[in-house]
Structures are given as structure tokens and as C-alpha cells.
Short mmCIF file of C-alpha atoms in Angstrom, two decimals:
data_model
loop_
_atom_site.label_atom_id
_atom_site.label_comp_id
_atom_site.label_asym_id
_atom_site.label_seq_id
_atom_site.Cartn_x
_atom_site.Cartn_y
_atom_site.Cartn_z
CA MET A 27 24.54 51.05 8.20
CA ALA A 28 20.85 51.44 8.98
CA SER A 29 18.31 49.70 6.74
CA ASP A 30 14.78 50.65 5.87
CA VAL A 31 12.22 47.85 6.08
CA LYS A 32 8.46 47.54 6.00
CA LEU A 33 6.90 45.81 9.02
CA VAL A 34 3.40 44.34 8.75
CA TYR A 35 1.29 43.03 11.63
CA PHE A 36 -1.70 40.71 11.73
CA ALA A 37 -4.47 39.59 14.09
CA TRP A 38 -3.84 40.39 17.76
CA VAL A 39 -0.27 41.54 17.08
CA ARG A 40 -1.75 44.22 14.81
CA GLU A 41 -4.40 45.14 17.37
CA ARG A 42 -1.98 45.45 20.27
CA ILE A 43 0.60 47.47 18.34
CA GLY A 44 -2.25 49.62 17.04
CA LYS A 45 -1.26 49.68 13.40
CA ALA A 46 -1.26 47.32 10.43
CA GLU A 47 2.12 48.34 9.01
CA GLU A 48 4.97 50.79 9.29
CA ASP A 49 8.30 51.60 7.66
CA ILE A 50 11.15 51.54 10.08
CA ASP A 51 14.89 52.29 10.10
CA LEU A 52 16.74 49.42 11.71
CA PRO A 53 20.18 49.99 13.21
CA ALA A 54 22.90 47.76 11.78
CA GLU A 55 23.25 45.70 14.97
CA VAL A 56 19.70 44.36 14.54
CA SER A 57 20.53 41.50 12.20
CA THR A 58 18.27 38.57 13.21
CA VAL A 59 14.57 38.10 13.82
CA ALA A 60 15.22 37.61 17.54
CA GLN A 61 17.13 40.90 17.71
CA LEU A 62 14.33 42.63 15.82
CA LEU A 63 11.82 41.47 18.44
CA VAL A 64 14.04 42.83 21.25
CA PHE A 65 14.45 46.11 19.37
CA LEU A 66 10.70 46.47 18.85
CA ARG A 67 9.86 45.78 22.49
CA GLU A 68 11.96 48.85 23.39
CA ARG A 69 9.80 51.08 21.19
CA GLY A 70 6.96 51.41 23.71
CA GLU A 71 4.33 49.74 25.81
CA GLU A 72 2.12 48.70 22.88
CA TYR A 73 5.04 46.77 21.37
CA ARG A 74 5.98 45.25 24.76
CA ASN A 75 2.35 44.18 25.13
CA ALA A 76 2.15 42.68 21.64
CA LEU A 77 5.52 40.92 21.81
CA ALA A 78 5.63 40.01 25.53
CA ARG A 79 5.96 36.32 24.71
CA PRO A 80 8.27 36.29 21.70
CA GLU A 81 8.13 32.49 21.54
CA VAL A 82 4.53 32.64 20.24
CA ILE A 83 5.28 35.25 17.58
CA ARG A 84 5.53 33.87 14.06
CA VAL A 85 7.61 35.75 11.51
CA ALA A 86 7.67 35.86 7.73
CA ILE A 87 10.24 37.64 5.56
CA ASP A 88 9.08 38.57 2.07
CA HIS A 89 6.12 36.14 2.35
CA GLU A 90 8.10 33.14 3.64
CA HIS A 91 8.08 31.70 7.15
CA VAL A 92 11.39 32.05 9.02
CA ASP A 93 12.47 31.08 12.53
CA HIS A 94 13.75 33.53 15.11
CA GLY A 95 17.41 32.79 14.41
CA HIS A 96 17.02 33.83 10.77
CA SER A 97 18.92 36.81 9.37
CA ILE A 98 16.88 39.82 8.30
CA ALA A 99 19.55 41.08 5.94
CA GLY A 100 18.03 42.22 2.66
CA ALA A 101 14.44 41.86 3.90
CA ARG A 102 11.95 44.18 2.22
CA GLU A 103 8.86 43.16 4.24
CA ILE A 104 8.85 41.49 7.64
CA ALA A 105 5.53 40.24 9.02
CA LEU A 106 4.81 39.50 12.69
CA PHE A 107 1.72 37.53 13.66
CA PRO A 108 0.31 34.97 16.09
CA PRO A 109 0.10 31.25 15.26
CA MET A 110 -2.22 30.77 12.32
CA THR A 111 -5.77 29.50 12.72
CA GLY A 112 -7.08 29.17 9.19
CA GLY A 113 -8.56 26.13 7.57
CA MET B 4 -0.85 9.28 -16.73
CA GLU B 5 -2.27 12.29 -18.50
CA PRO B 6 -0.75 15.69 -17.62
CA VAL B 7 -1.62 17.15 -14.22
CA PRO B 8 -3.73 20.30 -14.52
CA ALA B 9 -2.36 23.19 -12.45
CA PRO B 10 -3.92 23.32 -8.98
CA ILE B 11 -6.87 25.68 -8.63
CA LEU B 12 -6.17 27.98 -5.67
CA ARG B 13 -8.56 30.71 -4.59
CA ILE B 14 -8.95 33.09 -1.66
CA GLN B 15 -12.35 34.72 -1.77
CA ALA B 16 -15.10 36.31 0.31
CA ALA B 17 -17.84 34.47 -1.63
CA ASP B 18 -19.05 30.98 -0.80
CA PHE B 19 -18.04 28.07 -3.00
CA ASP B 20 -19.97 25.24 -4.66
CA VAL B 21 -18.54 21.85 -3.64
CA ALA B 22 -20.46 19.96 -6.34
CA ALA B 23 -19.13 22.25 -9.07
CA GLU B 24 -15.58 21.77 -7.82
CA ILE B 25 -15.98 17.98 -7.74
CA ASP B 26 -17.40 18.06 -11.28
CA ARG B 27 -14.46 20.13 -12.46
CA LEU B 28 -12.02 17.56 -11.05
CA SER B 29 -13.92 14.55 -12.40
CA GLN B 30 -14.24 16.04 -15.89
CA ALA B 31 -10.61 17.19 -16.09
CA ARG B 32 -9.28 13.75 -17.03
CA ALA B 33 -10.74 10.39 -18.06
CA ASP B 34 -8.65 8.43 -15.56
CA VAL B 35 -9.94 10.03 -12.34
CA GLY B 36 -11.14 7.21 -10.09
CA ALA B 37 -11.26 8.93 -6.72
CA ILE B 38 -12.08 12.39 -5.43
CA VAL B 39 -11.71 13.31 -1.78
CA THR B 40 -13.10 16.59 -0.51
CA PHE B 41 -12.65 18.28 2.83
CA THR B 42 -15.15 21.00 3.69
CA GLY B 43 -14.47 23.09 6.79
CA ILE B 44 -17.63 24.60 8.25
CA CYS B 45 -18.16 27.35 10.83
CA ARG B 46 -19.46 25.76 14.04
CA ALA B 47 -22.16 27.43 16.16
CA GLU B 48 -20.07 26.99 19.34
CA GLU B 49 -23.16 26.20 21.42
CA GLY B 50 -25.05 29.20 20.03
CA ARG B 51 -22.52 31.79 21.26
CA LEU B 52 -21.21 32.60 17.82
CA ALA B 53 -22.70 35.14 15.38
CA ALA B 54 -19.86 34.79 12.87
CA LEU B 55 -16.19 34.09 12.42
CA GLU B 56 -14.08 36.87 10.94
CA LEU B 57 -11.28 35.52 8.77
CA GLU B 58 -8.24 37.75 8.37
CA HIS B 59 -5.43 36.88 5.97
CA TYR B 60 -2.05 38.19 4.85
CA PRO B 61 -2.58 39.17 1.21
CA GLY B 62 0.24 38.04 -1.02
CA MET B 63 1.73 35.61 1.47
CA ALA B 64 -1.52 33.62 1.81
CA GLU B 65 -1.57 32.97 -1.94
CA ALA B 66 2.15 32.17 -1.97
CA GLU B 67 1.92 29.76 0.97
CA ILE B 68 -1.12 27.91 -0.41
CA GLY B 69 0.77 27.63 -3.68
CA ARG B 70 3.76 26.10 -1.89
CA ILE B 71 1.54 23.62 0.01
CA ALA B 72 -0.31 22.61 -3.17
CA GLY B 73 2.97 22.28 -5.06
CA GLU B 74 4.36 19.96 -2.40
CA ALA B 75 1.18 17.83 -2.51
CA VAL B 76 1.40 17.49 -6.30
CA ARG B 77 5.05 16.42 -5.98
CA ARG B 78 4.32 13.85 -3.26
CA TRP B 79 1.24 12.17 -4.73
CA GLU B 80 0.05 11.26 -8.21
CA LEU B 81 -2.91 13.60 -8.46
CA SER B 82 -5.18 14.23 -11.41
CA GLY B 83 -6.18 17.58 -9.90
CA LEU B 84 -6.17 19.67 -6.72
CA THR B 85 -8.44 22.52 -5.65
CA VAL B 86 -8.01 24.72 -2.57
CA ILE B 87 -10.48 27.49 -1.74
CA HIS B 88 -10.24 29.53 1.48
CA ARG B 89 -12.81 32.15 2.37
CA ILE B 90 -12.04 35.49 4.05
CA GLY B 91 -14.28 38.02 5.80
CA LEU B 92 -17.35 37.11 7.87
CA VAL B 93 -18.63 33.53 7.84
CA LYS B 94 -21.74 32.52 9.79
CA PRO B 95 -22.35 29.25 11.63
CA GLY B 96 -23.18 26.46 9.20
CA GLN B 97 -21.44 28.22 6.32
CA ASN B 98 -18.35 27.00 4.51
CA ILE B 99 -14.85 28.22 5.41
CA VAL B 100 -12.49 26.09 3.37
CA LEU B 101 -12.52 23.45 0.65
CA VAL B 102 -9.76 21.06 -0.34
CA ALA B 103 -10.53 18.65 -3.16
CA ALA B 104 -8.04 16.14 -4.52
CA GLY B 105 -8.53 13.81 -7.48
CA SER B 106 -6.44 10.79 -8.36
CA VAL B 107 -6.46 7.47 -10.16
CA HIS B 108 -6.40 5.69 -6.80
CA ARG B 109 -8.13 6.53 -3.54
CA GLN B 110 -5.19 6.51 -1.18
CA ALA B 111 -3.36 9.33 -2.98
CA ALA B 112 -6.52 11.45 -2.91
CA PHE B 113 -7.10 10.84 0.82
CA GLU B 114 -3.49 11.50 1.82
CA ALA B 115 -3.07 14.60 -0.34
CA ALA B 116 -6.30 16.19 0.95
CA SER B 117 -5.32 15.46 4.56
CA PHE B 118 -1.79 16.81 3.99
CA VAL B 119 -3.04 20.04 2.41
CA MET B 120 -5.53 20.60 5.26
CA ASP B 121 -2.88 20.04 7.93
CA PHE B 122 -0.54 22.57 6.33
CA LEU B 123 -3.33 25.06 5.61
CA LYS B 124 -4.23 24.99 9.32
CA SER B 125 -0.71 25.60 10.61
CA ARG B 126 1.19 27.31 7.81
CA ALA B 127 -1.19 29.42 5.72
CA PRO B 128 -1.46 32.97 7.15
CA PHE B 129 -5.12 33.13 8.14
CA TRP B 130 -6.53 34.07 11.55
CA LYS B 131 -10.03 33.63 12.93
CA ARG B 132 -11.77 35.97 15.36
CA GLU B 133 -15.14 35.32 16.97
CA HIS B 134 -18.07 37.71 16.68
CA LEU B 135 -20.57 36.87 19.38
CA ASN B 136 -24.35 36.81 19.41
CA ASP B 137 -24.42 39.44 22.17
CA GLY B 138 -23.02 41.94 19.65
CA THR B 139 -19.48 42.02 21.03
CA THR B 140 -16.28 41.04 19.27
CA GLY B 141 -14.87 37.97 20.94
CA ASP B 142 -11.39 36.51 21.11
CA TRP B 143 -9.02 35.45 18.41
CA VAL B 144 -9.22 31.71 18.03
CA GLU B 145 -6.23 29.99 19.66
CA ALA B 146 -4.06 27.64 17.65
CA ARG B 147 -4.21 24.01 18.77
CA ASP B 148 -0.99 22.22 19.67
CA ALA B 149 -2.43 19.12 18.00
CA ASP B 150 -2.37 20.94 14.65
CA GLU B 151 1.32 21.74 15.02
CA ASP B 152 2.02 18.13 15.97
CA ARG B 153 0.38 16.90 12.77
CA ILE B 154 2.75 19.01 10.68
CA ARG B 155 5.70 17.30 12.32
CA GLY B 156 4.12 13.92 11.52
CA TRP B 157 4.18 14.67 7.78
CA ALA B 158 7.77 15.91 7.96
CA VAL B 159 8.88 12.61 9.49
CA THR B 160 7.10 10.66 6.77
CA LYS B 161 8.90 12.77 4.19
CA ASP B 162 12.46 11.89 5.31
CA MET C 25 -21.70 16.30 21.80
CA GLU C 26 -25.20 16.17 20.41
CA PRO C 27 -26.62 12.72 19.60
CA VAL C 28 -25.21 10.92 16.56
CA PRO C 29 -27.81 10.50 13.82
CA ALA C 30 -28.02 6.94 12.50
CA PRO C 31 -25.76 6.40 9.47
CA ILE C 32 -27.46 6.75 6.10
CA LEU C 33 -26.71 3.61 4.09
CA ARG C 34 -28.04 3.05 0.59
CA ILE C 35 -27.52 0.59 -2.26
CA GLN C 36 -29.14 1.89 -5.40
CA ALA C 37 -29.04 1.84 -9.20
CA ALA C 38 -29.61 5.60 -9.41
CA ASP C 39 -26.86 8.20 -9.25
CA PHE C 40 -26.42 10.27 -6.07
CA ASP C 41 -26.01 14.00 -5.42
CA VAL C 42 -22.82 14.68 -3.45
CA ALA C 43 -23.80 18.27 -2.65
CA ALA C 44 -27.16 17.16 -1.22
CA GLU C 45 -25.44 14.56 0.95
CA ILE C 46 -22.92 17.13 2.24
CA ASP C 47 -25.78 19.54 3.01
CA ARG C 48 -27.62 16.85 4.92
CA LEU C 49 -24.56 16.19 7.08
CA SER C 50 -23.81 19.86 7.68
CA GLN C 51 -27.40 20.68 8.62
CA ALA C 52 -27.85 17.67 10.90
CA ARG C 53 -26.09 19.30 13.85
CA ALA C 54 -24.80 22.79 14.75
CA ASP C 55 -21.37 21.53 15.82
CA VAL C 56 -20.24 20.01 12.51
CA GLY C 57 -16.87 21.54 11.65
CA ALA C 58 -15.55 19.12 9.06
CA ILE C 59 -17.01 16.98 6.31
CA VAL C 60 -14.87 14.60 4.27
CA THR C 61 -16.30 12.97 1.18
CA PHE C 62 -14.91 10.20 -0.96
CA THR C 63 -16.40 9.81 -4.42
CA GLY C 64 -15.41 6.76 -6.44
CA ILE C 65 -15.76 7.30 -10.17
CA CYS C 66 -15.76 4.87 -13.09
CA ARG C 67 -12.52 5.32 -15.03
CA ALA C 68 -12.42 5.20 -18.85
CA GLU C 69 -9.50 2.72 -18.81
CA GLU C 70 -7.90 4.35 -21.83
CA GLY C 71 -11.16 4.37 -23.75
CA ARG C 72 -11.61 0.58 -23.67
CA LEU C 73 -14.50 0.67 -21.23
CA ALA C 74 -18.17 1.15 -22.15
CA ALA C 75 -19.40 0.56 -18.60
CA LEU C 76 -18.79 -1.26 -15.36
CA GLU C 77 -21.42 -3.72 -14.22
CA LEU C 78 -21.74 -3.83 -10.45
CA GLU C 79 -23.09 -7.04 -8.95
CA HIS C 80 -23.90 -7.32 -5.25
CA TYR C 81 -25.12 -9.89 -2.73
CA PRO C 82 -28.54 -8.58 -1.65
CA GLY C 83 -29.02 -8.82 2.06
CA MET C 84 -25.38 -9.35 2.91
CA ALA C 85 -24.26 -6.13 1.19
CA GLU C 86 -26.61 -4.10 3.38
CA ALA C 87 -25.59 -6.06 6.48
CA GLU C 88 -21.87 -5.69 5.81
CA ILE C 89 -22.07 -1.95 5.08
CA GLY C 90 -24.05 -1.62 8.31
CA ARG C 91 -21.31 -3.42 10.24
CA ILE C 92 -18.58 -1.27 8.68
CA ALA C 93 -20.50 1.95 9.41
CA GLY C 94 -21.22 0.80 12.95
CA GLU C 95 -17.54 0.16 13.59
CA ALA C 96 -16.65 3.62 12.22
CA VAL C 97 -19.19 5.30 14.49
CA ARG C 98 -17.74 3.41 17.48
CA ARG C 99 -14.14 4.31 16.64
CA TRP C 100 -14.53 8.01 15.84
CA GLU C 101 -16.68 10.85 17.17
CA LEU C 102 -18.79 11.48 14.12
CA SER C 103 -21.71 13.85 13.69
CA GLY C 104 -22.94 11.81 10.75
CA LEU C 105 -21.98 9.18 8.21
CA THR C 106 -23.39 8.45 4.75
CA VAL C 107 -22.52 5.48 2.52
CA ILE C 108 -24.07 5.08 -0.93
CA HIS C 109 -23.04 2.29 -3.31
CA ARG C 110 -24.45 2.00 -6.80
CA ILE C 111 -25.30 -1.27 -8.54
CA GLY C 112 -26.00 -2.09 -12.19
CA LEU C 113 -24.28 -0.38 -15.12
CA VAL C 114 -22.12 2.67 -14.53
CA LYS C 115 -20.42 4.51 -17.40
CA PRO C 116 -16.97 6.12 -17.41
CA GLY C 117 -17.03 9.43 -15.55
CA GLN C 118 -20.09 8.41 -13.52
CA ASN C 119 -20.20 7.91 -9.77
CA ILE C 120 -19.86 4.46 -8.20
CA VAL C 121 -19.65 5.07 -4.48
CA LEU C 122 -19.92 7.88 -1.94
CA VAL C 123 -18.68 7.93 1.62
CA ALA C 124 -19.27 11.15 3.56
CA ALA C 125 -18.27 11.62 7.21
CA GLY C 126 -18.98 14.65 9.39
CA SER C 127 -17.34 15.50 12.69
CA VAL C 128 -16.47 18.33 15.04
CA HIS C 129 -12.80 17.93 14.08
CA ARG C 130 -11.21 17.17 10.75
CA GLN C 131 -9.06 14.21 11.71
CA ALA C 132 -11.99 12.04 12.76
CA ALA C 133 -13.76 12.80 9.49
CA PHE C 134 -10.70 11.94 7.38
CA GLU C 135 -9.92 8.73 9.23
CA ALA C 136 -13.50 7.48 9.33
CA ALA C 137 -14.03 8.09 5.60
CA SER C 138 -10.76 6.34 4.76
CA PHE C 139 -11.59 3.42 7.07
CA VAL C 140 -15.06 2.94 5.58
CA MET C 141 -13.68 3.01 2.03
CA ASP C 142 -10.96 0.46 2.84
CA PHE C 143 -13.51 -1.94 4.30
CA LEU C 144 -16.06 -1.32 1.54
CA LYS C 145 -13.40 -2.27 -1.02
CA SER C 146 -12.37 -5.53 0.64
CA ARG C 147 -15.32 -6.63 2.76
CA ALA C 148 -18.58 -5.45 1.19
CA PRO C 149 -19.89 -8.06 -1.28
CA PHE C 150 -19.78 -6.16 -4.57
CA TRP C 151 -18.08 -7.27 -7.78
CA LYS C 152 -17.25 -5.27 -10.89
CA ARG C 153 -17.25 -6.59 -14.45
CA GLU C 154 -16.10 -4.66 -17.50
CA HIS C 155 -18.29 -4.05 -20.52
CA LEU C 156 -16.08 -3.03 -23.43
CA ASN C 157 -16.55 -0.51 -26.21
CA ASP C 158 -16.26 -3.26 -28.82
CA GLY C 159 -19.58 -4.63 -27.54
CA THR C 160 -18.13 -7.62 -25.67
CA THR C 161 -18.35 -8.40 -21.99
CA GLY C 162 -14.89 -8.16 -20.49
CA ASP C 163 -13.31 -9.63 -17.40
CA TRP C 164 -14.28 -9.42 -13.80
CA VAL C 165 -12.11 -6.81 -12.11
CA GLU C 166 -9.37 -8.43 -10.02
CA ALA C 167 -9.00 -7.55 -6.37
CA ARG C 168 -5.79 -5.70 -5.49
CA ASP C 169 -3.52 -7.14 -2.83
CA ALA C 170 -2.87 -3.56 -1.69
CA ASP C 171 -6.54 -3.31 -0.67
CA GLU C 172 -6.29 -6.39 1.51
CA ASP C 173 -3.10 -5.03 3.08
CA ARG C 174 -4.89 -1.82 4.07
CA ILE C 175 -7.51 -3.82 5.99
CA ARG C 176 -4.77 -5.42 8.05
CA GLY C 177 -3.34 -1.95 8.74
CA TRP C 178 -6.58 -0.88 10.41
CA ALA C 179 -6.80 -4.10 12.41
CA VAL C 180 -3.32 -3.49 13.86
CA THR C 181 -4.29 0.04 14.83
CA LYS C 182 -7.34 -1.36 16.57
CA ASP C 183 -5.49 -3.67 18.94
CA MET D 5 -27.37 -36.83 9.72
CA ALA D 6 -27.64 -34.93 6.45
CA SER D 7 -28.56 -31.24 6.47
CA ASP D 8 -30.27 -29.10 3.90
CA VAL D 9 -28.62 -25.79 3.06
CA LYS D 10 -28.99 -23.08 0.45
CA LEU D 11 -25.87 -22.30 -1.53
CA VAL D 12 -25.57 -18.97 -3.37
CA TYR D 13 -22.86 -17.99 -5.86
CA PHE D 14 -21.68 -14.63 -7.14
CA ALA D 15 -19.58 -13.13 -9.95
CA TRP D 16 -17.31 -15.63 -11.74
CA VAL D 17 -18.09 -18.38 -9.24
CA ARG D 18 -21.74 -18.07 -10.29
CA GLU D 19 -20.82 -17.97 -13.98
CA ARG D 20 -18.55 -21.02 -13.81
CA ILE D 21 -20.95 -23.14 -11.78
CA GLY D 22 -23.72 -22.03 -14.10
CA LYS D 23 -26.31 -21.19 -11.50
CA ALA D 24 -26.94 -18.45 -8.96
CA GLU D 25 -28.20 -20.68 -6.15
CA GLU D 26 -29.20 -24.22 -5.24
CA ASP D 27 -30.49 -26.18 -2.27
CA ILE D 28 -28.28 -29.09 -1.38
CA ASP D 29 -28.24 -32.00 1.06
CA LEU D 30 -24.92 -32.16 2.82
CA PRO D 31 -23.70 -35.45 4.34
CA ALA D 32 -22.90 -35.24 8.04
CA GLU D 33 -19.14 -35.59 7.50
CA VAL D 34 -19.06 -32.23 5.66
CA SER D 35 -18.79 -30.02 8.71
CA THR D 36 -16.41 -27.14 7.77
CA VAL D 37 -16.16 -24.66 4.92
CA ALA D 38 -12.99 -26.39 3.66
CA GLN D 39 -14.80 -29.75 3.60
CA LEU D 40 -17.71 -28.15 1.76
CA LEU D 41 -15.36 -26.91 -0.96
CA VAL D 42 -13.89 -30.42 -1.37
CA PHE D 43 -17.39 -31.91 -1.49
CA LEU D 44 -18.53 -29.43 -4.12
CA ARG D 45 -15.50 -30.01 -6.36
CA GLU D 46 -16.57 -33.66 -6.57
CA ARG D 47 -19.95 -32.66 -7.98
CA GLY D 48 -18.71 -32.07 -11.53
CA GLU D 49 -16.42 -30.22 -13.85
CA GLU D 50 -18.19 -26.86 -13.55
CA TYR D 51 -17.64 -26.97 -9.77
CA ARG D 52 -14.01 -28.09 -10.18
CA ASN D 53 -13.51 -25.22 -12.60
CA ALA D 54 -15.12 -22.64 -10.28
CA LEU D 55 -13.37 -23.85 -7.14
CA ALA D 56 -10.03 -24.95 -8.61
CA ARG D 57 -8.13 -22.53 -6.36
CA PRO D 58 -10.02 -22.77 -3.08
CA GLU D 59 -7.64 -20.25 -1.47
CA VAL D 60 -9.20 -17.42 -3.52
CA ILE D 61 -12.78 -18.38 -2.71
CA ARG D 62 -14.45 -16.19 -0.10
CA VAL D 63 -17.27 -17.62 1.97
CA ALA D 64 -20.11 -16.11 3.94
CA ILE D 65 -22.52 -17.98 6.20
CA ASP D 66 -25.86 -16.30 6.76
CA HIS D 67 -24.48 -12.97 5.47
CA GLU D 68 -21.27 -12.96 7.54
CA HIS D 69 -17.72 -13.57 6.33
CA VAL D 70 -16.12 -16.76 7.65
CA ASP D 71 -12.75 -18.39 7.04
CA HIS D 72 -12.30 -21.86 5.59
CA GLY D 73 -11.83 -23.49 8.98
CA HIS D 74 -15.23 -22.33 10.15
CA SER D 75 -17.98 -24.81 11.00
CA ILE D 76 -21.02 -24.86 8.74
CA ALA D 77 -23.25 -26.39 11.43
CA GLY D 78 -26.62 -24.67 11.53
CA ALA D 79 -25.98 -22.62 8.38
CA ARG D 80 -29.09 -21.70 6.43
CA GLU D 81 -27.35 -19.89 3.53
CA ILE D 82 -23.74 -20.34 2.45
CA ALA D 83 -22.37 -17.96 -0.18
CA LEU D 84 -19.26 -18.59 -2.31
CA PHE D 85 -17.69 -15.74 -4.27
CA PRO D 86 -14.39 -14.27 -5.49
CA PRO D 87 -12.56 -11.52 -3.62
CA MET D 88 -14.73 -8.42 -3.58
CA THR D 89 -14.07 -5.47 -5.87
CA GLY D 90 -16.64 -2.88 -4.86
CA GLY D 91 -16.04 0.69 -3.77
#
């Protein structure tokens, strides 16, 4: 069962992937954040470049921080971005 | 204690007026004895910097600041709390962020303002990029490990 | 780091302008990234209070604030430090004291401002007496044990 | 060898003693702050009233805090006052 989810990117993740957001069909076997990052790296060089060091990628599901072991089931919007530098 | 006014939380391109925000907190209740403000200012970085560009994640930034402010209001007896974060281009010497906390006693105001700043730095979805005086766009500012460490410090205190 | 401007230390009957003091600190150097202010305000004490009368020990008050500020400048990398303490009659809602600390990084500014306030409370020779709304002169304000405890906390950190 | 010293009082110590300052000749055997407080309490009821609980009296010599065991030798100005409540 594939699911349709909106991905949004910020800062240098956005720049390297070359877009701010996209809707994507995820295969059923992609069920965690970590698996999503593996899946995305297979989509092309720009993704491999943006996500080369997955340990520095921060992830939010529906506007809440999650860690890489978190399930993405039911997610409407998944955001990928570098560590935050506000304040 | 009188009721706690809802925190004032704003994300805006415009500058803010620290004195007006302090006045708002001091006038909100008659039992305010202490107001602590933190003002974050864009540094010149030895003259290299023309401006900082502040990007944010609309929707999540508001939600996350709301969660941080809510936690601060639960942890400390505050008479008021104001958080303002600017977005867009900010020049050296200009304001980036304001946190202002009011309380009956000074220690609550100091700790709450410090707590909110620590979590804003490491949890609120904002990113800074340098624009340089030579006309080029510089690097994204790197997160500091020390900021992440401070978050863990508060978590330990909490348990 | 650029040179540290001498701390600005004032004891005065007149009110102060927090915004002007923040501006002075932020303009003093190009590498100021963080300014923390503490404003102490006269509380209404449930409407009983007409004013607080602030007595001080002329000569020693200036000397002691100078020692406290000097210790703060030695302990933390500050870009500037301002301490203003009012004397005479102060009404509810009005300012009593301002401590403002500027630094490259936020933690130094927070800690220095908190340190200076703790020592001002327990070491600077000022005393508060209540003037009540019924026209009588009330009691001298009692020192809080918690304030004395905080001083010891800083001393432990120092060793 | 008696010594001449200026005593200054603040807040409720000043009110209870009934004066803000005085010059006083101290006998040679009064050589510490604690001994000064004993000596002063013998000067009259207003002093006994002001200094009844010597443990709460703070003392400064020539504008510097000292504890009750401190010598008063060479002091020009000795201040007695309650715990401070500024800030």
C-alpha cells in the first residue's frame, strides 16, 4: 500500500535537493524516518548530496520533531532540514 | 498570584521595540517585580558580514515556539512571557530575537528567559545564512555543539 | 575580542531608560551578539504600598557595586556592563534597578547579569522601607535567606 | 591607647540608635568588631535595642564588608546596618 506524503526541505537541504517541497508516493516498505532517508538517497545525485550524512539531518512530521527511528505512518507533511541556527 | 496572560509570540520581518515590550510586561500585572530580557543581535563578524538571512519553517516555527513558551510557563511562575523572532535580512547591529520574561521574583525570570533562548536556538526551525560584504552569498551558519549540550542540561534538571 | 569598555555604574534618584542603555551596549562594539537586561520593579504589594524608600550608604554603595562589576568582568567575557540603582522614593510599577550585560555569546551575558543581581541584593548597601497607602511609614523590608543562599552558590562555583 | 573612630548607622540600626553617625573614643581593649558591638550595647538602651541580636548586624570598615571576628585596628569609619535589601 503506497502512501502519498508531502516532503518539505529547508536551508542547505532545500538548496542541494533543488526544490522546497514535493509530493511523493512512498512504497509500503518505507515505514520509518531512517528508511525514508535511504529511499530518498536512491532518487538521484542531488538527494545523495543533500542527505550524504543522515546523522545531521533533522526531521519533523506534521510540525513536530521526531528521531530517525520514528514511524512515518499517517504523516501528511515530513520536513527535512539541517540543525537549527535561530535565536 | 493574578492570572498569567497568554505568552506573546511573534515571527516577523520588522524590527521590535524592547522598551515597549518591557512596558507591556510591567503594566500587565501589579505584582511584577522582575523583568529579564534577552536581545540577540547580528554581529559584524569582523566586517565580513553584510547581513544575515533568516529562513524559517512557517507553521512549525510558530508551533515550536508555542511549545517552548508553554513549557516555560509550566515550569516557572511567570507574570508574562514575550518571544519575538525576526525573519528575512538582518544587518549587523540589528536585532534578531527578543525573549522577555516577567515574574514576581528575579530567579524565575532569569531561568525562564535562559530556558526559552536555549530551546529557541536548538529546537525552533530557523536557519541563518551569511550575506557577505563582497556581494556573495556565504555559508549557512553551523549549529554549535554547545547549544545542543545546553538542551540536555535542562532535560536533566527536569527529571 | 575588542577592548572591554569600563562598566557604567550609577546611583541616582531619577528613573532610567532601559532602551537607551541597551542601545549603548549594542553600539559600543561590533561583536556584541547578546544583551541580557534585568529590570527590578516596585511591586504594588496587593495595593498596600504607596512607595518604597531606598536608603543607601554613600561611598560604600559605589565602591561595592564597583567591586561586584569588576568581579563580573573578570569572570565572563563581556562587551559591556551597566548597573543603575535608584535611591529615594519609588512608586509601584516604577523601576528600581537595572543590570545590563553584553557579550559575544548569550551564556556569558545571562550568567553575568544574574551574578551581578545576586550580589547587588545581598552585598550592596541599600535598604528598602515601605510607605503605605494609609499615609503611614511601614516596615523595613526583610532580607530573604534565599538571597544569601544564592551568594554562596556563586562562591562554590568560583572555587 | 584609645582610638578615635567614626561610626555610621543605616536603616533600622540608625533609627533605633537615634543618630546617623557619631565620633567615638574606643578603649584599647576593644579590638574586634564583636568587642565593639558589646561595648556599644553598654552605652544605653537605644544601643541595646538596636544591637540586641548582634548576629543580624552587618559591619563594614572603611566601605568594605567584614565579619564579626575582624580587627578594627586602624579603622577610620565603621558602619553598622541590617542585612541589605537593595536590588
